[in-house]
Coordinates of C-alpha atoms and ligand atoms in Angstrom, one line a residue:
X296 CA 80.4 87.4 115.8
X297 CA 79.6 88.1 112.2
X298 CA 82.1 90.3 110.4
X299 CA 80.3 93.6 108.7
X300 CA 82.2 94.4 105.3
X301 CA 82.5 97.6 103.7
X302 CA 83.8 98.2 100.6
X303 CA 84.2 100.3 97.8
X304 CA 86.1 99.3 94.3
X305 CA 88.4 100.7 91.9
X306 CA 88.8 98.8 88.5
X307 CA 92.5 99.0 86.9
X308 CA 91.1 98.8 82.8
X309 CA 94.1 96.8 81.1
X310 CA 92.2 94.6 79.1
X311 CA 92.1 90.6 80.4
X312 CA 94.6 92.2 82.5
X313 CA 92.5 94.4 84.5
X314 CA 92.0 93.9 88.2
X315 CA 89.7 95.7 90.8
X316 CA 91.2 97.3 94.0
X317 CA 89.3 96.7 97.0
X318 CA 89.0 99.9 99.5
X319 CA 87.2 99.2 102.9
X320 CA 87.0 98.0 106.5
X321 CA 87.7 94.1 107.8
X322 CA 88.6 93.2 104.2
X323 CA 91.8 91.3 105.0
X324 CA 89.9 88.1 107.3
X325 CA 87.0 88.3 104.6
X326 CA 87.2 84.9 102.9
X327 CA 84.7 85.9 100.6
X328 CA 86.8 88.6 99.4
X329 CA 89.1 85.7 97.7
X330 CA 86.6 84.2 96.2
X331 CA 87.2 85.2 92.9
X332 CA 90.9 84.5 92.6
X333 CA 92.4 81.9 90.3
X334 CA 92.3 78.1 92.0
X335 CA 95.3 76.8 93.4
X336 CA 96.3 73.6 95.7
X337 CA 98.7 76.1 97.3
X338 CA 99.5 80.1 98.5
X339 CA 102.5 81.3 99.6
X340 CA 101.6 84.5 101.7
X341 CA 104.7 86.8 101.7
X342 CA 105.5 89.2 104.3
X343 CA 108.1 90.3 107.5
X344 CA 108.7 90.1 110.3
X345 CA 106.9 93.7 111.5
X346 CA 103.9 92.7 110.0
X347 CA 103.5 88.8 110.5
X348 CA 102.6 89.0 114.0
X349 CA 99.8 91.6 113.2
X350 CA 98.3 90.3 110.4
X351 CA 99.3 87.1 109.0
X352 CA 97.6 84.7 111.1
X353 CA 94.6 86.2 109.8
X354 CA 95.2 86.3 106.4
X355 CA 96.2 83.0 106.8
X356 CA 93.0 81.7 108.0
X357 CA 90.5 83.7 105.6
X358 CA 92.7 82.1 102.7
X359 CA 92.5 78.6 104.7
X360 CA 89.2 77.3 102.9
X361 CA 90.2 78.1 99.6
X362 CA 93.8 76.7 99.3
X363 CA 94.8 73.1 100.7
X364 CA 98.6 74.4 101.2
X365 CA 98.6 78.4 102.4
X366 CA 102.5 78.4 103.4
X367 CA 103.9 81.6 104.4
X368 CA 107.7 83.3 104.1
X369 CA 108.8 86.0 106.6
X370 CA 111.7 88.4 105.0
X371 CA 113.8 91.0 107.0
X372 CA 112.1 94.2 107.4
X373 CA 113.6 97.4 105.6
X374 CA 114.3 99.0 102.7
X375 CA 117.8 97.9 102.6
X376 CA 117.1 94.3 102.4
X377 CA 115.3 94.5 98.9
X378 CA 117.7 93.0 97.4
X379 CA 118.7 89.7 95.5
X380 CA 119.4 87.7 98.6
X381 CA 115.9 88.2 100.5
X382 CA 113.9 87.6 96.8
X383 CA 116.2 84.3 97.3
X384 CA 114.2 83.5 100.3
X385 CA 111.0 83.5 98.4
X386 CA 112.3 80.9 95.9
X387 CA 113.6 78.6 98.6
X388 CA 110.4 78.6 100.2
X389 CA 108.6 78.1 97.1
X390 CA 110.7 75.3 95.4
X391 CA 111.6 73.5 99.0
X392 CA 107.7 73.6 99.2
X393 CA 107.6 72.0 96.0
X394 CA 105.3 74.6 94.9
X395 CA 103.8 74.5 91.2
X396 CA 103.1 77.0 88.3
X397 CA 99.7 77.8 89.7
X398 CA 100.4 78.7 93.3
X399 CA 99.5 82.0 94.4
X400 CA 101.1 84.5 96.0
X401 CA 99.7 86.7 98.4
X402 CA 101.7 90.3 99.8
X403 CA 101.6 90.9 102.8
X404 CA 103.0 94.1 104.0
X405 CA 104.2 97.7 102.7
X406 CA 105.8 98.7 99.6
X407 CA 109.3 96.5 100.1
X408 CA 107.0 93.1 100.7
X409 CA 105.0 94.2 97.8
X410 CA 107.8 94.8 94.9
X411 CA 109.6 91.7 95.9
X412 CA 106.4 89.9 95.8
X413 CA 105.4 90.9 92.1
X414 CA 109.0 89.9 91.4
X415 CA 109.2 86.8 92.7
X416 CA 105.9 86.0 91.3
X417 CA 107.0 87.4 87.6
X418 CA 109.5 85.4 87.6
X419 CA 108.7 82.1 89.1
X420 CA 108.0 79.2 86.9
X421 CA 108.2 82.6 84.4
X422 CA 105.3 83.7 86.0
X423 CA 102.6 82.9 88.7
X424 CA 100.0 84.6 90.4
X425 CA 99.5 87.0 92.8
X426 CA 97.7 89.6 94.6
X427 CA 98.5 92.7 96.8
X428 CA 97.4 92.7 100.3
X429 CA 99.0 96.7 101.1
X430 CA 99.4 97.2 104.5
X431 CA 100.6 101.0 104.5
X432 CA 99.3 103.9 103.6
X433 CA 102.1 104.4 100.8
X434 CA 101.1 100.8 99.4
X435 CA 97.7 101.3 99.7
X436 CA 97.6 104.4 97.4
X437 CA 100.1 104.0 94.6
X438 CA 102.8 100.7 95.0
X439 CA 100.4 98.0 95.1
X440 CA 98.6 99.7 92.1
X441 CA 99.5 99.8 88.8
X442 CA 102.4 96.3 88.6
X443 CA 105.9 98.1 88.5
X444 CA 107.7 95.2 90.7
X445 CA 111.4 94.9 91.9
X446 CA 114.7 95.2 93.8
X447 CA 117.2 98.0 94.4
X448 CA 120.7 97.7 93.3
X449 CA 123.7 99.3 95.3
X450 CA 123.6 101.9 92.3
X451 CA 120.7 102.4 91.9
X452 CA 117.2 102.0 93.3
X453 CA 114.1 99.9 91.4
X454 CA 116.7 99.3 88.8
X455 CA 115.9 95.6 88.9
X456 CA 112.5 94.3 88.3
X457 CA 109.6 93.7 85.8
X458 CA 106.1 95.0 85.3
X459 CA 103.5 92.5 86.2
X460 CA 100.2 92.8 87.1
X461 CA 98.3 91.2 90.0
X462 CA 95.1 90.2 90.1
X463 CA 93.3 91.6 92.9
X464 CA 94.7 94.8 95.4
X465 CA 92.7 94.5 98.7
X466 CA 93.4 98.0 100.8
X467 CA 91.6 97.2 104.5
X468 CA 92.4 100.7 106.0
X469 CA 91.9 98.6 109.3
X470 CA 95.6 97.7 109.3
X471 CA 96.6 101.6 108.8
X472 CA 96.1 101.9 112.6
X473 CA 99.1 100.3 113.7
X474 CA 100.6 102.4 111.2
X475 CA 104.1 104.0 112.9
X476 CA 103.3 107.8 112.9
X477 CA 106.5 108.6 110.3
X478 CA 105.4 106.1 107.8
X479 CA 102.2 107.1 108.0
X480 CA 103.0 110.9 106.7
X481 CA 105.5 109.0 104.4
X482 CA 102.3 107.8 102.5
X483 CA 100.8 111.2 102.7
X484 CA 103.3 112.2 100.5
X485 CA 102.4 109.8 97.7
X486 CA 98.9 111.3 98.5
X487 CA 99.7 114.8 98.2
X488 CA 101.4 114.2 94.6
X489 CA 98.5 113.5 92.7
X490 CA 97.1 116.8 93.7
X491 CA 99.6 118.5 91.8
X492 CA 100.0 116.3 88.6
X493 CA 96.9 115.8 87.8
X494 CA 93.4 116.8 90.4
X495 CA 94.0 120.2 91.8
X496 CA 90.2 120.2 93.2
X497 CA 92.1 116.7 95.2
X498 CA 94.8 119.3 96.5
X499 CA 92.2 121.3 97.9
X500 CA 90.2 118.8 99.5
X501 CA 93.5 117.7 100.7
X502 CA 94.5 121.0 102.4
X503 CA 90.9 121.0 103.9
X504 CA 91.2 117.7 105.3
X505 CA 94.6 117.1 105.8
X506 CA 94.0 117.3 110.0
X507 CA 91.5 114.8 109.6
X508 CA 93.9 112.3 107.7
X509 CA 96.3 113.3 110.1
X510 CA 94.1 111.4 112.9
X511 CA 93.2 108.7 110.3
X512 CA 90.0 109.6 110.2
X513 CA 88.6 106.4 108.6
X514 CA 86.1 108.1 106.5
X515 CA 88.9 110.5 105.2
X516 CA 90.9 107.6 104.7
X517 CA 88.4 105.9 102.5
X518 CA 88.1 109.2 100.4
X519 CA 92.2 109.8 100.1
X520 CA 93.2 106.1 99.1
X521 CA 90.0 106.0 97.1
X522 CA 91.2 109.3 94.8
X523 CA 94.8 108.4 94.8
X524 CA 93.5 105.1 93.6
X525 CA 91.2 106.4 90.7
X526 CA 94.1 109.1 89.6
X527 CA 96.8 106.5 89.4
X528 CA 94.4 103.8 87.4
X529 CA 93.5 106.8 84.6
X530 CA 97.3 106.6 84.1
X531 CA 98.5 103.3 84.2
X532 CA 95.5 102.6 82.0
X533 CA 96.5 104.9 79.0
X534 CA 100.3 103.7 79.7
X535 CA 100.8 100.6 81.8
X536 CA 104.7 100.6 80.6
X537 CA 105.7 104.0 81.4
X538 CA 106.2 104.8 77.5
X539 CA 105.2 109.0 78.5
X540 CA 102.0 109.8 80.6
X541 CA 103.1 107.5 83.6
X542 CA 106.8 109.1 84.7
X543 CA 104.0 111.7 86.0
X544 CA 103.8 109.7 88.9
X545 CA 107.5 110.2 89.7
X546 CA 106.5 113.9 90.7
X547 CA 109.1 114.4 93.3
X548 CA 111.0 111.3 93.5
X549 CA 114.0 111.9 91.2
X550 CA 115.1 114.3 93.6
X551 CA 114.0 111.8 96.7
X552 CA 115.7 108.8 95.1
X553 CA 118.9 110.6 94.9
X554 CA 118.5 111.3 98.7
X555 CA 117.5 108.0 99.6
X556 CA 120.6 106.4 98.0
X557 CA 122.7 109.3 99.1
X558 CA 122.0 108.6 102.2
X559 CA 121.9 105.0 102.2
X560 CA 118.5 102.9 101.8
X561 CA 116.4 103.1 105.5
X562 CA 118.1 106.3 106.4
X563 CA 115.3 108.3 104.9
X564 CA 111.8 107.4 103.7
X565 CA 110.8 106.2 100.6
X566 CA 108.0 108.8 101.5
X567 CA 109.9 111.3 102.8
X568 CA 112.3 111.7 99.6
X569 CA 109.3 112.6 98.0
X570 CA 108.0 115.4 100.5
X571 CA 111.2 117.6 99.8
X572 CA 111.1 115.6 96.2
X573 CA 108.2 117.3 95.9
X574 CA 109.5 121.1 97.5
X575 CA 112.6 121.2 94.9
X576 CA 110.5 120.1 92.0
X577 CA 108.5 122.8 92.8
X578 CA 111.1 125.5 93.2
X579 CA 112.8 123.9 89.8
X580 CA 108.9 124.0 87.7
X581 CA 108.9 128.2 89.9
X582 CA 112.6 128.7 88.0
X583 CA 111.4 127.4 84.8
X584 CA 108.7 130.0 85.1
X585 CA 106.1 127.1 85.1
X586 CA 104.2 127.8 88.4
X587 CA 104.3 131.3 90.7
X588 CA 106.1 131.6 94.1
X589 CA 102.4 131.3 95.8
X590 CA 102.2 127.6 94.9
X591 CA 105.3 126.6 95.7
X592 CA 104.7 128.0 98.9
X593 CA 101.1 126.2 99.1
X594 CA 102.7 123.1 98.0
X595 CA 105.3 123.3 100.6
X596 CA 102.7 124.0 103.4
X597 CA 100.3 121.0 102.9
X598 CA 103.8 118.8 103.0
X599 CA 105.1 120.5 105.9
X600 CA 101.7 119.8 107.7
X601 CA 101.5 116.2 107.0
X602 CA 104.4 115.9 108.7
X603 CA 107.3 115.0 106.5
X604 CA 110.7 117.1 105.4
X605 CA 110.7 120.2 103.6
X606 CA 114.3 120.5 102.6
X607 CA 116.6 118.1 101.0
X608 CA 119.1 116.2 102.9
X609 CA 123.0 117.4 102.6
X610 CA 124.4 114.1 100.8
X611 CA 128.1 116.1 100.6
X612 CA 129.4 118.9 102.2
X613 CA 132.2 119.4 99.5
X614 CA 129.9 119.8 96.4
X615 CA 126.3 118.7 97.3
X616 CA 124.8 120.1 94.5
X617 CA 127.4 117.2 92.0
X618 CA 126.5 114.3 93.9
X619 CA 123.0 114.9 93.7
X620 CA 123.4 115.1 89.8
X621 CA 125.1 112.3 90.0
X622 CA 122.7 110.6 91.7
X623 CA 119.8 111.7 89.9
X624 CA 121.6 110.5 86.5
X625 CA 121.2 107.0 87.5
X626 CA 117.1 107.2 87.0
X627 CA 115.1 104.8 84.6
X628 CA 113.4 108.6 83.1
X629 CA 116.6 109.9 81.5
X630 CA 117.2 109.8 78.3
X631 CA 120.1 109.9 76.6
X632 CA 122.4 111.0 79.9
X633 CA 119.8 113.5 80.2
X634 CA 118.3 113.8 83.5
X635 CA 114.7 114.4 83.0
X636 CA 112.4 115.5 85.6
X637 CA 109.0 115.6 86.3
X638 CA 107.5 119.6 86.9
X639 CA 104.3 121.4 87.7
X640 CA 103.4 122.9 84.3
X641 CA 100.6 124.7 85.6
X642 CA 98.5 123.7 88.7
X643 CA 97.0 120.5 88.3
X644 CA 99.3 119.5 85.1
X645 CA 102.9 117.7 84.9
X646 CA 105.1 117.6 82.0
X647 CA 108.5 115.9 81.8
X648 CA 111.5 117.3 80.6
X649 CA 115.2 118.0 81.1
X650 CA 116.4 121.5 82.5
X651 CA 120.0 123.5 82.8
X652 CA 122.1 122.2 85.5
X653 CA 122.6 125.6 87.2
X654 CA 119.2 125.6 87.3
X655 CA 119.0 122.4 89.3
X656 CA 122.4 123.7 91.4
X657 CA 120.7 127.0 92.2
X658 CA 117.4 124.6 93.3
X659 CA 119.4 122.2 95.3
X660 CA 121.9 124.7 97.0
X661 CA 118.6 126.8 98.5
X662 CA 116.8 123.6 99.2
X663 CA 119.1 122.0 101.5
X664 CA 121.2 124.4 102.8
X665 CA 120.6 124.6 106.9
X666 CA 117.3 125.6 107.8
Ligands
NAD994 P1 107.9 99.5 103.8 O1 107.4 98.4 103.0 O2 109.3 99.4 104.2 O3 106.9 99.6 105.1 C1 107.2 100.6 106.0 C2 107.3 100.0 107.5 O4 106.0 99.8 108.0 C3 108.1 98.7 107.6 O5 108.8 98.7 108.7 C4 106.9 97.7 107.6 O6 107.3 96.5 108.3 C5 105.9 98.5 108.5 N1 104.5 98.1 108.4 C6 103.9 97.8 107.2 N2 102.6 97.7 107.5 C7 102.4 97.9 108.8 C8 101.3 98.0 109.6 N3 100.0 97.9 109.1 N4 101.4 98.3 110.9 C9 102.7 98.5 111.4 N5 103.8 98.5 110.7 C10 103.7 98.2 109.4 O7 107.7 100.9 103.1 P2 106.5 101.5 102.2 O8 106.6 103.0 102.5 O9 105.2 100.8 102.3 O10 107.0 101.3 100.7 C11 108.2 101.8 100.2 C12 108.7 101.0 99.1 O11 107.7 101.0 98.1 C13 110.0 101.5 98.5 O12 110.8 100.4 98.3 C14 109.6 102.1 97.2 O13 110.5 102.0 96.2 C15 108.4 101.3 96.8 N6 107.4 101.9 95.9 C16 107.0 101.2 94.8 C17 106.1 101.7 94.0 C18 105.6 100.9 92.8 O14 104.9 101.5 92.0 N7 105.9 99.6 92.8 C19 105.6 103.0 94.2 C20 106.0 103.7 95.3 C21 106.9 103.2 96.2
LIG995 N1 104.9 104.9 91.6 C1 105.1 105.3 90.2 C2 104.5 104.4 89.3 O1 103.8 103.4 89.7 O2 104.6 104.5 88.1

């Protein structure tokens, strides 16, 4: 039966590094949707071992005419195996393949598969190929985009890694419907920042149409990853290296990284360290007298009702306030010792800046106290 395509594209503008993000329905087994990708005796399609029995064999054959050699590598699944020993796995597979400097590698899977697969393919032979194939909702709308690659180190998380672009991002929002319902809202929250930081007429469509994303609604769907998409190219075109303009996107996640490492990587969502991220940057920008008590409070709403955490996690009962400082001082934003962090200055407008510890105490001690 012939496959219909639809499809919709976002161009990422970085000169004869620029690459075009493809948003639509039965993209993924569309061998004409690889057409245009550099040519290769061999692919190495990266993914896990959640998402291999969904989607690979499909990839697999849609990539079949192009390549002589499509091999494939399945990695653990979680957060806490983005590490140095499971990137290891992808060179074995590549140099036991005898694979050469022009493969091309394929990602297969969410956010984890995705930063380990721009690694690897950074630094392989100092540099091969590759392309994004997201397969969540958090992937689709902001980690496949934009080439910040990596692993996490016990100290720290990302701290590893190199910015590398691929060359094509294909989003099929097919594969969103397998979707477990928690990650799902855990990539609503990467949807809801951009609202803040940068589109507020996004936050209201957002707050309008947030039931309808809810039920993936696939013509929602389209619209959501399409934005988030167009919001985070504007950025990483001006700044592809995260020199200023681009730490914007971090709206939430200093806070959120110190709770995912506080509580050990897997315990909490990626996603979900960005929904109450989100809530304490808020209340912080509201202390700072950069936004009113009513945004905050819409803010906090539209997380609430895409399902994900509204209040911080308690990483120690003794002083939780000092180990999320702690935390948060291990971040690739500060300066100087200084922990920077990104606020609402003003519906619709972020700015990134340091602010008084008692501040942040007062922030963190009404944020994630017991409900
Ligand atoms: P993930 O990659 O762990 O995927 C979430 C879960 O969903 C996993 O269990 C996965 O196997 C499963 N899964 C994936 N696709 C599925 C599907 N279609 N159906 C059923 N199950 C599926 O997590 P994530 O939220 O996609 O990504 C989080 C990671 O992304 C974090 O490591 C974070 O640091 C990183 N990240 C990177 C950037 C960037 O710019 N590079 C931006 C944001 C987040
Ligand atoms: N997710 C943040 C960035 O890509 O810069």
């Amino acid at each position: 039966m012939p496959v219909t395509t639809t499809s919709s594209s976002v161009l990422i503008e970085l000169g004869e590094r620029s690459y075009p993000i493809a948003i639509g329905s039965a993209l993924l087994g569309d061998a004409r949707q690889y057409d245009a990708l550099p040519a290769a005796v061999a692919a190495l399609v990266v993914t896990n071992s959640t998402v291999a029995p969904l989607y690979l064999q499909r990839l697999k054959s849609a990539l079949a005419g192009r390549y002589a050699r499509v091999l494939e590598v399945v990695l653990p699944d979680g957060e806490e195996y983005k590490n140095w020993q499971t990137l290891q796995q992808i060179f074995d597979a590549l140099l036991t393949s005898g694979c050469d400097r022009k493969t091309v590698l394929f990602a297969l899977g969410g956010g984890v598969v995705g930063d380990m697969t721009g690694f690897a393919a950074a630094s392989y032979m100092r540099g091969v190929p590759f392309v994004q194939v997201p397969t969540t909702l958090l992937a689709q709308v902001d980690s496949s985009v934009g080439g910040k690659t990596g692993i996490n180190h016990p100290l720290g998380k990302n701290m590893i890694g190199a910015f590398y672009q691929p060359q094509l991002v294909l989003c099929d929002l097919d594969v969103l419907d397998t979707l477990p319902p928690r990650e799902f809202s855990a990539g609503l929250a990467e949807v809801i920042k951009y609202g803040p930081i940068a589109d507020m007429a996004f936050f209201d469509w957002l707050e309008q149409n947030i039931d309808a994303l809810m039920a993936r609604d696939r013509t929602a769907l389209a619209h959501a990853v399409r934005r988030s998409c167009e919001i985070k190219a504007w950025v990483v075109g001006q700044d592809e290296r995260e020199s200023g303009l681009r730490a914007i996107l971090n709206f939430g996640h200093t806070f959120g990284h110190a709770i995912e490492a506080g509580m050990g990587y897997g315990a909490w969502l990626h996603g979900e360290g960005v929904g109450a991220g989100m809530v304490m940057a808020a209340h912080l920008s509201q202390r700072l007298g950069l936004v009113d008590a009513a945004f905050v409070q819409r803010l906090t709403a539209l997380i609430e009702r895409a399902g994900l955490p509204v209040r911080g996690a308690v990483l120690d009962a003794q002083d939780n306030a000092g180990r999320y400082l702690e935390l948060m001082r291990v971040d690739k934003k500060n300066e100087a010792g200084e922990i920077r962090f990104v606020l609402i200055d003003g519906p619709g407008k972020a700015v990134v800046r340091p602010a008084p510890d008692a501040l942040v105490r007062a922030v963190i001690d009404d944020c994630c106290a017991a409900p």
